[in-house]
Tab-separated table of C-alpha atoms and ligand atoms in Angstrom:
chain	number	residue	atom	x	y	z
A	23	MET	CA	0.000	0.000	0.000
A	24	ALA	CA	1.234	3.474	-0.756
A	25	ALA	CA	1.247	6.289	1.758
A	26	ILE	CA	1.744	9.957	1.107
A	27	ALA	CA	4.615	11.863	2.620
A	28	ILE	CA	5.337	15.571	2.675
A	29	SER	CA	7.675	17.015	0.103
A	30	ALA	CA	10.042	19.610	1.479
A	31	ALA	CA	10.288	21.251	-1.902
A	32	HIS	CA	6.770	22.481	-2.519
A	33	PRO	CA	3.688	22.837	-0.329
A	34	ILE	CA	1.273	21.121	-2.671
A	35	LEU	CA	3.463	18.503	-4.226
A	36	VAL	CA	3.186	15.159	-2.559
A	37	THR	CA	5.407	12.157	-2.655
A	38	ARG	CA	4.421	8.539	-2.927
A	39	VAL	CA	6.439	6.258	-0.706
A	40	ASN	CA	6.224	2.547	-0.192
A	41	HIS	CA	4.402	1.841	3.040
A	42	LYS	CA	6.856	-0.886	3.934
A	43	LEU	CA	9.638	1.685	3.895
A	44	SER	CA	8.049	4.180	6.215
A	45	SER	CA	7.157	3.918	9.869
A	46	PRO	CA	5.138	6.110	12.253
A	47	ASN	CA	8.458	7.325	13.634
A	48	SER	CA	9.932	8.364	10.348
A	49	ILE	CA	9.210	11.276	8.033
A	50	ASP	CA	11.161	11.226	4.849
A	51	PHE	CA	11.206	14.636	3.179
A	52	THR	CA	12.529	13.295	-0.085
A	53	ASN	CA	11.715	14.867	-3.404
A	54	ARG	CA	10.703	11.764	-5.315
A	55	ALA	CA	8.262	11.512	-8.201
A	56	PHE	CA	5.977	14.471	-7.695
A	57	LEU	CA	2.279	13.951	-8.201
A	58	PRO	CA	0.356	17.079	-9.135
A	59	VAL	CA	-2.171	16.557	-6.343
A	60	SER	CA	-3.511	19.423	-4.311
A	61	ILE	CA	-4.236	18.618	-0.665
A	62	SER	CA	-5.369	20.785	2.191
A	63	LEU	CA	-2.437	21.415	4.488
A	64	LYS	CA	-2.983	21.021	8.217
A	65	PRO	CA	-0.382	22.606	10.489
A	66	LEU	CA	1.998	19.853	11.569
A	67	ARG	CA	1.914	21.010	15.176
A	68	ALA	CA	-1.801	20.284	15.473
A	69	VAL	CA	-1.260	16.830	14.014
A	70	LEU	CA	1.615	16.128	16.347
A	71	SER	CA	-0.326	17.023	19.466
A	72	SER	CA	-2.397	13.852	19.106
A	73	SER	CA	-0.961	10.902	21.012
A	74	ALA	CA	-0.956	8.358	18.179
A	75	VAL	CA	0.687	9.768	15.088
A	76	SER	CA	0.547	7.892	11.823
A	77	THR	CA	2.595	8.485	8.720
A	78	GLU	CA	-0.618	9.414	6.933
A	79	GLU	CA	-1.394	12.098	9.503
A	80	LEU	CA	2.106	13.457	9.297
A	81	ALA	CA	1.704	13.318	5.564
A	82	ALA	CA	-1.125	15.804	5.743
A	83	GLY	CA	1.542	18.455	5.313
A	84	THR	CA	3.214	21.289	7.150
A	85	GLY	CA	2.193	24.288	5.098
A	86	ASN	CA	5.422	25.838	6.342
A	87	ASN	CA	7.134	26.288	3.019
A	88	SER	CA	6.808	30.036	2.709
A	89	LEU	CA	7.423	30.904	6.367
A	90	THR	CA	10.481	32.823	7.510
A	91	LEU	CA	12.559	31.525	10.406
A	92	ARG	CA	10.982	34.198	12.617
A	93	GLU	CA	7.487	33.035	11.706
A	94	LEU	CA	8.435	29.415	12.373
A	95	CYS	CA	9.835	30.278	15.793
A	96	GLN	CA	7.346	32.956	16.879
A	97	GLY	CA	5.737	32.141	20.214
A	98	HIS	CA	8.504	29.663	21.046
A	99	VAL	CA	11.854	31.436	20.870
A	100	PRO	CA	12.320	34.694	22.859
A	101	GLU	CA	12.258	37.925	20.852
A	102	HIS	CA	15.845	38.899	21.682
A	103	VAL	CA	17.138	35.563	20.317
A	104	LEU	CA	15.062	36.018	17.150
A	105	ARG	CA	16.636	39.441	16.705
A	106	ARG	CA	20.136	38.033	17.157
A	107	MET	CA	19.261	35.294	14.665
A	108	GLU	CA	18.280	37.900	12.076
A	109	GLU	CA	21.252	40.143	12.843
A	110	THR	CA	23.470	37.124	12.123
A	111	GLY	CA	21.818	36.689	8.723
A	112	TYR	CA	19.514	33.756	9.440
A	113	VAL	CA	16.248	34.870	7.870
A	114	LEU	CA	14.923	32.034	5.725
A	115	PRO	CA	14.868	28.491	7.078
A	116	THR	CA	16.817	25.707	5.432
A	117	ASP	CA	14.856	22.502	4.690
A	118	ILE	CA	15.783	20.789	7.945
A	119	GLN	CA	14.881	23.910	9.942
A	120	ARG	CA	11.527	24.206	8.170
A	121	GLU	CA	10.633	20.565	8.697
A	122	ALA	CA	12.111	19.859	12.119
A	123	LEU	CA	11.361	23.002	14.126
A	124	PRO	CA	7.569	22.417	14.412
A	125	VAL	CA	8.294	18.830	15.503
A	126	LEU	CA	10.856	19.971	18.054
A	127	PHE	CA	8.585	22.713	19.406
A	128	SER	CA	5.907	20.053	19.951
A	129	SER	CA	8.273	18.494	22.556
A	130	ARG	CA	9.001	15.316	20.636
A	131	ASP	CA	12.347	13.589	20.690
A	132	CYS	CA	13.868	13.811	17.280
A	133	ILE	CA	16.593	12.448	15.012
A	134	LEU	CA	17.737	15.257	12.687
A	135	HIS	CA	19.059	13.556	9.565
A	136	ALA	CA	20.053	16.041	6.844
A	137	GLN	CA	22.907	16.830	4.486
A	138	THR	CA	26.176	18.317	5.650
A	139	GLY	CA	26.022	22.108	5.835
A	140	SER	CA	22.214	22.115	6.000
A	141	GLY	CA	21.904	24.012	9.293
A	142	LYS	CA	21.282	21.326	11.928
A	143	THR	CA	23.163	23.334	14.573
A	144	LEU	CA	20.804	26.302	14.387
A	145	THR	CA	17.852	23.875	14.400
A	146	TYR	CA	18.690	22.343	17.758
A	147	LEU	CA	19.911	25.651	19.218
A	148	LEU	CA	16.554	27.290	18.465
A	149	LEU	CA	14.822	24.433	20.307
A	150	ILE	CA	17.144	24.991	23.269
A	151	PHE	CA	16.467	28.738	23.333
A	152	SER	CA	12.731	28.013	23.226
A	153	LEU	CA	12.950	25.985	26.448
A	154	VAL	CA	15.629	27.430	28.690
A	155	ASN	CA	15.049	30.156	31.235
A	156	ALA	CA	18.064	32.373	31.850
A	157	GLN	CA	16.675	33.471	35.228
A	158	ARG	CA	17.061	29.909	36.575
A	159	SER	CA	20.482	29.167	37.940
A	160	ALA	CA	20.834	25.628	36.549
A	161	VAL	CA	22.200	23.830	33.511
A	162	GLN	CA	19.128	23.283	31.321
A	163	ALA	CA	20.621	22.054	28.040
A	164	VAL	CA	23.598	19.881	27.168
A	165	ILE	CA	25.051	19.459	23.673
A	166	VAL	CA	27.506	16.570	23.267
A	167	VAL	CA	30.000	16.765	20.387
A	168	PRO	CA	32.797	14.396	19.298
A	169	THR	CA	35.691	16.862	19.104
A	170	ARG	CA	37.010	19.928	20.861
A	171	GLU	CA	37.008	21.827	17.547
A	172	LEU	CA	33.326	21.178	16.868
A	173	GLY	CA	32.544	22.031	20.498
A	174	MET	CA	34.207	25.428	20.156
A	175	GLN	CA	32.297	26.144	16.979
A	176	VAL	CA	28.890	25.195	18.451
A	177	THR	CA	29.655	27.238	21.591
A	178	LYS	CA	30.409	30.251	19.424
A	179	VAL	CA	27.097	30.017	17.537
A	180	ALA	CA	25.186	29.516	20.818
A	181	ARG	CA	26.907	32.572	22.350
A	182	VAL	CA	26.157	34.692	19.282
A	183	LEU	CA	22.450	33.861	19.629
A	184	ALA	CA	22.477	34.362	23.406
A	185	ALA	CA	24.065	37.832	23.193
A	186	LYS	CA	22.208	41.117	23.567
A	187	PRO	CA	20.768	42.372	20.246
A	188	LEU	CA	22.199	45.619	18.863
A	189	ASP	CA	20.509	48.847	20.023
A	190	THR	CA	18.597	47.306	22.925
A	191	ASP	CA	18.740	47.845	26.660
A	192	LEU	CA	17.753	44.403	27.792
A	193	GLU	CA	17.442	44.430	31.555
A	194	HIS	CA	17.046	40.720	32.235
A	195	LYS	CA	19.761	38.104	32.520
A	196	LEU	CA	20.900	36.422	29.311
A	197	CYS	CA	21.684	32.739	28.839
A	198	THR	CA	25.271	31.702	29.466
A	199	VAL	CA	27.081	28.998	27.519
A	200	MET	CA	29.957	26.928	28.904
A	201	ALA	CA	32.313	24.821	26.799
A	202	LEU	CA	33.358	21.702	28.691
A	203	LEU	CA	35.817	20.271	26.223
A	204	ASP	CA	38.688	17.810	26.359
A	205	GLY	CA	41.948	19.703	26.744
A	206	GLY	CA	40.230	22.591	28.587
A	207	MET	CA	40.720	23.792	32.146
A	208	LEU	CA	38.405	21.490	34.012
A	209	ARG	CA	39.396	22.802	37.448
A	210	ARG	CA	38.177	26.314	36.643
A	211	HIS	CA	35.014	24.916	35.133
A	212	LYS	CA	34.269	22.904	38.283
A	213	SER	CA	34.121	26.025	40.441
A	214	TRP	CA	32.135	27.892	37.808
A	215	LEU	CA	29.618	25.046	37.576
A	216	LYS	CA	29.085	25.196	41.341
A	217	ALA	CA	29.126	28.968	41.837
A	218	GLU	CA	27.120	30.044	38.828
A	219	PRO	CA	25.794	27.224	36.654
A	220	PRO	CA	25.568	28.161	32.965
A	221	THR	CA	22.277	27.717	31.113
A	222	ILE	CA	23.782	25.669	28.276
A	223	VAL	CA	26.774	23.319	28.324
A	224	VAL	CA	28.582	22.180	25.175
A	225	ALA	CA	30.718	19.160	26.044
A	226	THR	CA	32.866	16.375	24.739
A	227	MET	CA	32.026	12.966	26.172
A	228	GLY	CA	35.234	12.560	28.191
A	229	SER	CA	34.989	15.840	30.098
A	230	LEU	CA	31.244	15.558	30.672
A	231	CYS	CA	31.338	12.007	32.051
A	232	GLN	CA	34.312	12.809	34.262
A	233	LEU	CA	32.320	15.571	35.972
A	234	ILE	CA	29.151	13.472	36.184
A	235	GLU	CA	31.008	10.542	37.746
A	236	LYS	CA	32.640	12.844	40.320
A	237	HIS	CA	29.147	14.219	41.142
A	238	ILE	CA	30.245	17.729	40.191
A	239	PHE	CA	27.734	17.893	37.405
A	240	LYS	CA	24.164	16.537	37.543
A	241	LEU	CA	21.733	16.134	34.699
A	242	GLU	CA	18.602	16.495	36.819
A	243	SER	CA	17.775	20.034	35.637
A	244	VAL	CA	18.580	19.295	31.986
A	245	GLN	CA	15.546	19.689	29.730
A	246	VAL	CA	17.257	19.141	26.363
A	247	LEU	CA	20.057	16.709	25.570
A	248	VAL	CA	21.533	17.009	22.070
A	249	ILE	CA	23.967	14.447	20.692
A	250	ASP	CA	25.632	15.879	17.587
A	251	GLU	CA	27.337	13.526	15.087
A	252	VAL	CA	25.489	10.725	16.870
A	253	ASP	CA	26.550	7.930	14.486
A	254	PHE	CA	30.202	8.842	15.013
A	255	LEU	CA	29.861	8.693	18.795
A	256	PHE	CA	28.032	5.354	18.674
A	257	ASN	CA	30.769	4.014	16.394
A	258	SER	CA	33.622	5.185	18.573
A	259	SER	CA	34.838	2.346	20.764
A	260	LYS	CA	36.245	4.930	23.221
A	261	GLN	CA	32.997	6.845	23.618
A	262	VAL	CA	30.104	4.450	23.077
A	263	SER	CA	29.802	3.094	26.620
A	264	SER	CA	29.825	6.601	28.139
A	265	LEU	CA	27.235	7.684	25.603
A	266	LYS	CA	24.926	4.807	26.526
A	267	LYS	CA	25.306	5.621	30.224
A	268	LEU	CA	24.601	9.274	29.546
A	269	LEU	CA	21.419	8.418	27.662
A	270	ALA	CA	19.981	5.720	29.909
A	271	SER	CA	21.672	5.620	33.352
A	272	TYR	CA	22.729	9.150	34.278
A	273	SER	CA	19.317	10.534	33.347
A	274	SER	CA	15.943	9.282	32.153
A	275	CYS	CA	14.601	10.010	28.674
A	276	ASN	CA	11.221	10.784	30.280
A	277	ASN	CA	12.651	13.831	32.025
A	278	ARG	CA	14.200	15.488	28.990
A	279	GLN	CA	13.789	16.079	25.269
A	280	THR	CA	16.451	14.164	23.350
A	281	VAL	CA	17.760	15.255	19.947
A	282	PHE	CA	20.224	13.347	17.775
A	283	ALA	CA	21.835	14.966	14.737
A	284	SER	CA	23.996	13.820	11.844
A	285	ALA	CA	24.266	13.870	8.076
A	286	SER	CA	24.703	10.114	8.193
A	287	ILE	CA	22.623	7.680	10.225
A	288	PRO	CA	23.428	4.281	8.731
A	289	GLN	CA	20.615	1.752	9.245
A	290	HIS	CA	18.368	4.458	10.616
A	291	ARG	CA	15.386	2.136	11.110
A	292	ARG	CA	17.483	-0.106	13.335
A	293	PHE	CA	18.746	2.956	15.197
A	294	LEU	CA	15.198	4.206	15.736
A	295	HIS	CA	14.237	0.800	17.113
A	296	ASP	CA	17.260	0.807	19.471
A	297	CYS	CA	16.433	4.331	20.669
A	298	ILE	CA	13.024	3.147	21.861
A	299	GLN	CA	14.127	-0.283	23.073
A	300	GLN	CA	17.107	1.000	25.052
A	301	LYS	CA	15.147	4.000	26.355
A	302	TRP	CA	17.579	6.498	24.858
A	303	THR	CA	14.489	8.385	23.709
A	304	LYS	CA	10.761	8.286	24.346
A	305	SER	CA	8.747	5.881	22.200
A	306	ASP	CA	7.278	8.586	19.965
A	307	VAL	CA	10.742	9.707	18.770
A	308	LEU	CA	10.619	11.012	15.221
A	309	HIS	CA	13.207	10.541	12.493
A	310	VAL	CA	13.149	13.697	10.347
A	311	HIS	CA	14.979	12.863	7.159
A	312	VAL	CA	15.505	15.634	4.637
A	313	ASN	CA	16.738	14.910	1.124
A	314	ALA	CA	17.113	11.180	1.723
A	315	ILE	CA	17.831	10.382	-1.905
A	316	LYS	CA	20.495	13.073	-2.128
A	317	PRO	CA	22.874	12.501	0.778
A	318	LEU	CA	25.319	15.114	-0.538
A	319	PRO	CA	24.595	18.796	-1.279
A	320	SER	CA	23.766	19.249	-4.973
A	321	CYS	CA	26.150	22.220	-5.297
A	322	LEU	CA	29.085	19.798	-5.022
A	323	HIS	CA	30.925	18.871	-8.192
A	324	HIS	CA	32.979	15.672	-7.736
A	325	ARG	CA	36.190	15.005	-9.636
A	326	PHE	CA	39.183	12.787	-9.340
A	327	VAL	CA	42.705	13.491	-10.546
A	328	SER	CA	46.041	11.814	-10.205
A	329	ASP	CA	47.961	14.996	-9.515
A	330	ALA	CA	48.752	17.241	-6.514
A	331	PRO	CA	45.996	19.501	-5.117
A	332	GLU	CA	45.800	23.293	-5.360
A	333	SER	CA	43.622	24.732	-2.581
A	334	GLY	CA	41.057	23.987	0.152
A	335	ILE	CA	41.103	21.149	2.669
A	336	ILE	CA	43.264	18.159	1.823
A	337	PHE	CA	42.292	15.042	3.736
A	338	VAL	CA	44.922	12.454	4.516
A	339	ALA	CA	44.652	9.120	6.336
A	340	GLU	CA	45.787	8.841	9.947
A	341	GLN	CA	49.174	7.186	10.286
A	342	SER	CA	48.913	3.503	11.180
A	343	GLU	CA	50.486	2.176	14.391
A	344	LYS	CA	52.682	-0.051	12.257
A	345	SER	CA	54.038	2.895	10.302
A	346	LYS	CA	54.565	4.863	13.555
A	347	LYS	CA	56.533	1.979	15.053
A	348	ALA	CA	58.637	1.756	11.914
A	349	GLY	CA	59.614	5.412	12.509
A	350	ASN	CA	58.076	6.644	9.245
A	351	ALA	CA	56.955	10.254	8.937
A	352	PRO	CA	53.157	10.563	8.632
A	353	SER	CA	51.780	11.453	5.192
A	354	SER	CA	50.259	14.630	6.677
A	355	THR	CA	53.690	16.077	7.551
A	356	LEU	CA	55.203	14.884	4.283
A	357	LEU	CA	52.409	16.579	2.367
A	358	VAL	CA	52.749	19.828	4.332
A	359	ASP	CA	56.516	19.823	3.670
A	360	PHE	CA	55.959	19.102	0.017
A	361	LEU	CA	53.348	21.848	-0.397
A	362	SER	CA	55.364	24.381	1.607
A	363	ASN	CA	58.317	23.838	-0.714
A	364	SER	CA	56.597	23.439	-4.059
A	365	TYR	CA	53.262	25.282	-3.869
A	366	LYS	CA	53.578	28.654	-5.605
A	367	GLY	CA	50.145	30.109	-4.714
A	368	SER	CA	49.473	32.682	-2.006
A	369	SER	CA	47.535	30.377	0.362
A	370	ASP	CA	48.953	29.403	3.742
A	371	VAL	CA	49.733	25.721	4.146
A	372	LEU	CA	48.424	24.516	7.525
A	373	LEU	CA	48.169	21.223	9.381
A	374	LEU	CA	45.453	19.811	11.671
A	375	GLU	CA	45.684	16.321	13.156
A	376	GLU	CA	45.023	14.438	16.402
A	377	ASP	CA	48.671	14.142	17.393
A	378	MET	CA	49.115	17.931	17.628
A	379	ASN	CA	48.575	19.560	21.015
A	380	PHE	CA	45.330	21.486	21.568
A	381	ASN	CA	47.064	24.892	21.244
A	382	SER	CA	48.543	24.076	17.847
A	383	ARG	CA	45.197	22.682	16.698
A	384	ALA	CA	43.476	25.899	17.803
A	385	ALA	CA	46.162	28.022	16.087
A	386	SER	CA	45.660	26.201	12.760
A	387	LEU	CA	41.893	26.631	12.876
A	388	LEU	CA	42.204	30.273	13.911
A	389	GLU	CA	44.451	30.987	10.954
A	390	VAL	CA	42.059	29.267	8.582
A	391	ARG	CA	39.114	31.225	10.004
A	392	GLN	CA	40.940	34.526	9.567
A	393	GLY	CA	40.259	34.219	5.841
A	394	GLY	CA	42.524	34.632	2.849
A	395	GLY	CA	43.585	31.521	1.000
A	396	TYR	CA	44.492	28.350	2.857
A	397	LEU	CA	45.453	24.813	2.179
A	398	LEU	CA	44.573	22.858	5.284
A	399	VAL	CA	46.085	19.397	5.381
A	400	SER	CA	44.007	17.401	7.852
A	401	THR	CA	43.060	13.937	9.023
A	402	ASP	CA	39.386	13.116	9.552
A	403	ILE	CA	39.483	15.300	12.664
A	404	ALA	CA	38.224	18.131	10.417
A	405	ALA	CA	35.715	15.922	8.611
A	406	ARG	CA	32.845	16.192	11.072
A	407	GLY	CA	30.841	19.327	11.688
A	408	ILE	CA	33.666	21.857	11.205
A	409	ASP	CA	32.128	24.869	9.468
A	410	LEU	CA	34.530	26.761	7.212
A	411	PRO	CA	32.038	28.255	4.727
A	412	GLU	CA	34.788	29.779	2.576
A	413	THR	CA	36.154	26.340	1.629
A	414	THR	CA	35.467	25.778	-2.069
A	415	HIS	CA	37.649	22.700	-2.614
A	416	VAL	CA	38.001	19.422	-0.768
A	417	TYR	CA	40.693	16.954	-1.795
A	418	ASN	CA	40.858	13.322	-0.784
A	419	PHE	CA	44.592	12.798	-0.896
A	420	ASP	CA	43.914	9.427	0.687
A	421	LEU	CA	40.490	7.986	-0.045
A	422	PRO	CA	38.220	7.918	3.021
A	423	ARG	CA	37.602	4.526	4.637
A	424	SER	CA	33.872	4.471	3.978
A	425	ALA	CA	31.080	6.192	2.073
A	426	VAL	CA	29.980	7.821	5.334
A	427	ASP	CA	33.473	9.295	5.772
A	428	TYR	CA	33.363	10.510	2.141
A	429	LEU	CA	30.045	12.230	2.843
A	430	HIS	CA	31.366	14.087	5.895
A	431	ARG	CA	34.643	15.126	4.229
A	432	ALA	CA	32.823	16.324	1.105
A	433	GLY	CA	30.448	18.250	3.327
A	434	ARG	CA	33.210	20.592	4.494
A	435	THR	CA	32.516	22.500	1.290
A	436	GLY	CA	29.249	23.751	-0.202
A	437	ARG	CA	28.262	25.194	3.179
A	438	LYS	CA	26.452	28.355	2.131
A	439	PRO	CA	22.799	27.254	2.135
A	440	PHE	CA	21.503	29.937	-0.234
A	441	SER	CA	24.513	30.260	-2.547
A	442	ASP	CA	24.761	28.757	-6.029
A	443	GLU	CA	28.568	28.695	-5.989
A	444	LYS	CA	29.906	25.393	-7.384
A	445	CYS	CA	32.255	23.621	-5.009
A	446	THR	CA	34.565	20.753	-5.821
A	447	VAL	CA	35.480	17.448	-4.214
A	448	THR	CA	38.513	15.858	-5.832
A	449	SER	CA	39.750	12.360	-5.055
A	450	ILE	CA	43.317	11.509	-5.921
A	451	ILE	CA	43.364	7.799	-6.571
A	452	THR	CA	45.343	5.007	-8.086
A	453	SER	CA	43.663	2.901	-10.738
A	454	GLU	CA	43.324	0.093	-8.150
A	455	GLU	CA	41.208	2.392	-5.978
A	456	LEU	CA	38.715	3.244	-8.713
A	457	PHE	CA	36.322	0.493	-7.621
A	458	VAL	CA	36.268	1.907	-4.069
A	459	LEU	CA	35.350	5.342	-5.382
A	460	GLN	CA	32.665	3.737	-7.556
A	461	ARG	CA	31.240	2.029	-4.485
A	462	TYR	CA	30.962	5.420	-2.761
A	463	GLU	CA	29.373	6.869	-5.905
A	464	ASN	CA	26.709	4.157	-5.889
A	465	GLU	CA	26.043	4.447	-2.194
A	466	LEU	CA	25.919	8.251	-2.066
A	467	LYS	CA	24.381	8.723	-5.522
A	468	PHE	CA	26.865	11.079	-7.132
A	469	LYS	CA	29.096	10.841	-10.182
A	470	SER	CA	32.775	11.766	-10.307
A	471	GLU	CA	34.168	13.218	-13.465
A	472	GLU	CA	37.535	11.877	-14.518
A	473	LEU	CA	40.066	14.603	-15.152
A	474	THR	CA	42.623	13.892	-17.805
A	475	LEU	CA	45.840	15.715	-17.169
A	476	GLN	CA	47.634	17.458	-19.985
A	477	THR	CA	51.209	16.301	-20.286
A	478	GLN	CA	53.682	19.027	-21.080
A	479	CYS	CA	56.007	18.555	-24.058
B	511	ATP	N1	18.813	29.622	7.924
B	511	ATP	C1	20.054	29.852	7.524
B	511	ATP	N2	20.350	30.853	6.655
B	511	ATP	C2	21.628	31.077	6.237
B	511	ATP	N3	22.698	30.361	6.630
B	511	ATP	C3	22.457	29.344	7.492
B	511	ATP	C4	21.151	29.038	7.996
B	511	ATP	N4	21.248	27.989	8.846
B	511	ATP	C5	22.560	27.654	8.895
B	511	ATP	N5	23.288	28.463	8.084
B	511	ATP	C6	24.742	28.386	7.822
B	511	ATP	O1	24.979	27.143	7.143
B	511	ATP	C7	26.277	26.650	7.474
B	511	ATP	C8	26.175	25.179	7.874
B	511	ATP	O2	25.418	25.025	9.073
B	511	ATP	P1	25.753	23.889	10.165
B	511	ATP	O3	27.178	23.966	10.584
B	511	ATP	O4	24.706	23.926	11.212
B	511	ATP	O5	25.558	22.587	9.255
B	511	ATP	P2	25.285	21.085	9.731
B	511	ATP	O6	23.972	20.665	9.180
B	511	ATP	O7	25.497	20.946	11.194
B	511	ATP	O8	26.461	20.342	8.916
B	511	ATP	P3	27.372	19.053	9.337
B	511	ATP	O9	26.513	17.841	9.165
B	511	ATP	O10	28.475	19.124	8.348
B	511	ATP	O11	27.801	19.268	10.747
B	511	ATP	C9	26.824	27.535	8.584
B	511	ATP	O12	27.767	28.426	8.034
B	511	ATP	C10	25.596	28.297	9.089
B	511	ATP	O13	25.934	29.583	9.582
């Protein structure tokens, strides 16, 4: 039997999906074969307020397609945050914001599944600002991220939204945001947490669990728990057990709203089932999937060459333990040396990898963010979440290990939601690796163009 699902692209275009493929917990905002059917559009919020929600009810439509971000958030997010949002340049919603915000404002747990660079961070931050009360002296929202770098970036966006709008004399207290990240000064944070708890905490798993286990930090006042790059954290052997404890032992899903976000949720039906079974979320958790048939942004142009790169972010593989033991130099350093000596352009050549200390990592990112040209040689540490909107080129100097890793690396470019600038992802491969690239092409539904290099006479 066929059910009808909402199309994110047009308010009166509907999409036919196979009933077997959908579930009451999953809305797939995919632009498939459009049927020219006109339906009356009920507001999604009204539909969601009923206890039993079917795909067909959800399919009745959002009618949100022409709304601005302000209109979507009105009555939920405080006026001063809306003003900051607009001052920052966020006026129109991206697809995930348009589709997920009404669901989130209806208090439902949610899995935000949308392309890289599609604005998931602002989506969950707007939910947080709709719920927290700056007058209360308690941590009310926690955002868990996999790396220090992503944590710093999310903290910055949260602080921008929490700040006082221009030309206003706001009297009341504003939300405070604390970054509790690996490599930070935990001792100072401990006293701050006790003396004046921040409203929002952005944390890496290690630092957060350390404070929870020492009873310095409690989750009892937390109303929203966001896990960003959730598939990465569940896949990380170092972090998965802490994550499970955080979701099911340290606090109960009934006392909070839980939000998961990522551009890749492999086996999402299985994940949804586990969320309910393991009580990581409430049983009416919703999987909001935008652009399911196009996992990568359409502004990306994929190429592969067998020559050295020119600009952008150049991804290299992490050095293996075997190669370390053999005393070999990692390919990252070799590449940086090579580019520093041979590259004739004006861009700075920079390095970012796990083995660097936190200060050097911060210095590299700071330099990149200062603008001007850059060639950032990085391991997959920069592949998740890092937002460098000026990046126009991504190079896979070493092919990523999986299609999911390709998706996240590629997503470091094409990060200006309303721009039609063409960005490029170039994979440098040997002929033996062509079949791997073709596997990624099939899985992620893109096509790489082969570049033939001109040989000089
Ligand atoms: N409504 C909006 N209007 C304009 N720009 C936006 C809007 N929402 C987000 N952006 C911008 O889009 C870029 C990508 O957003 P964000 O970092 O949240 O992506 P993401 O979905 O988390 O990607 P990833 O999966 O790679 O982490 C950022 O530069 C952000 O400022």
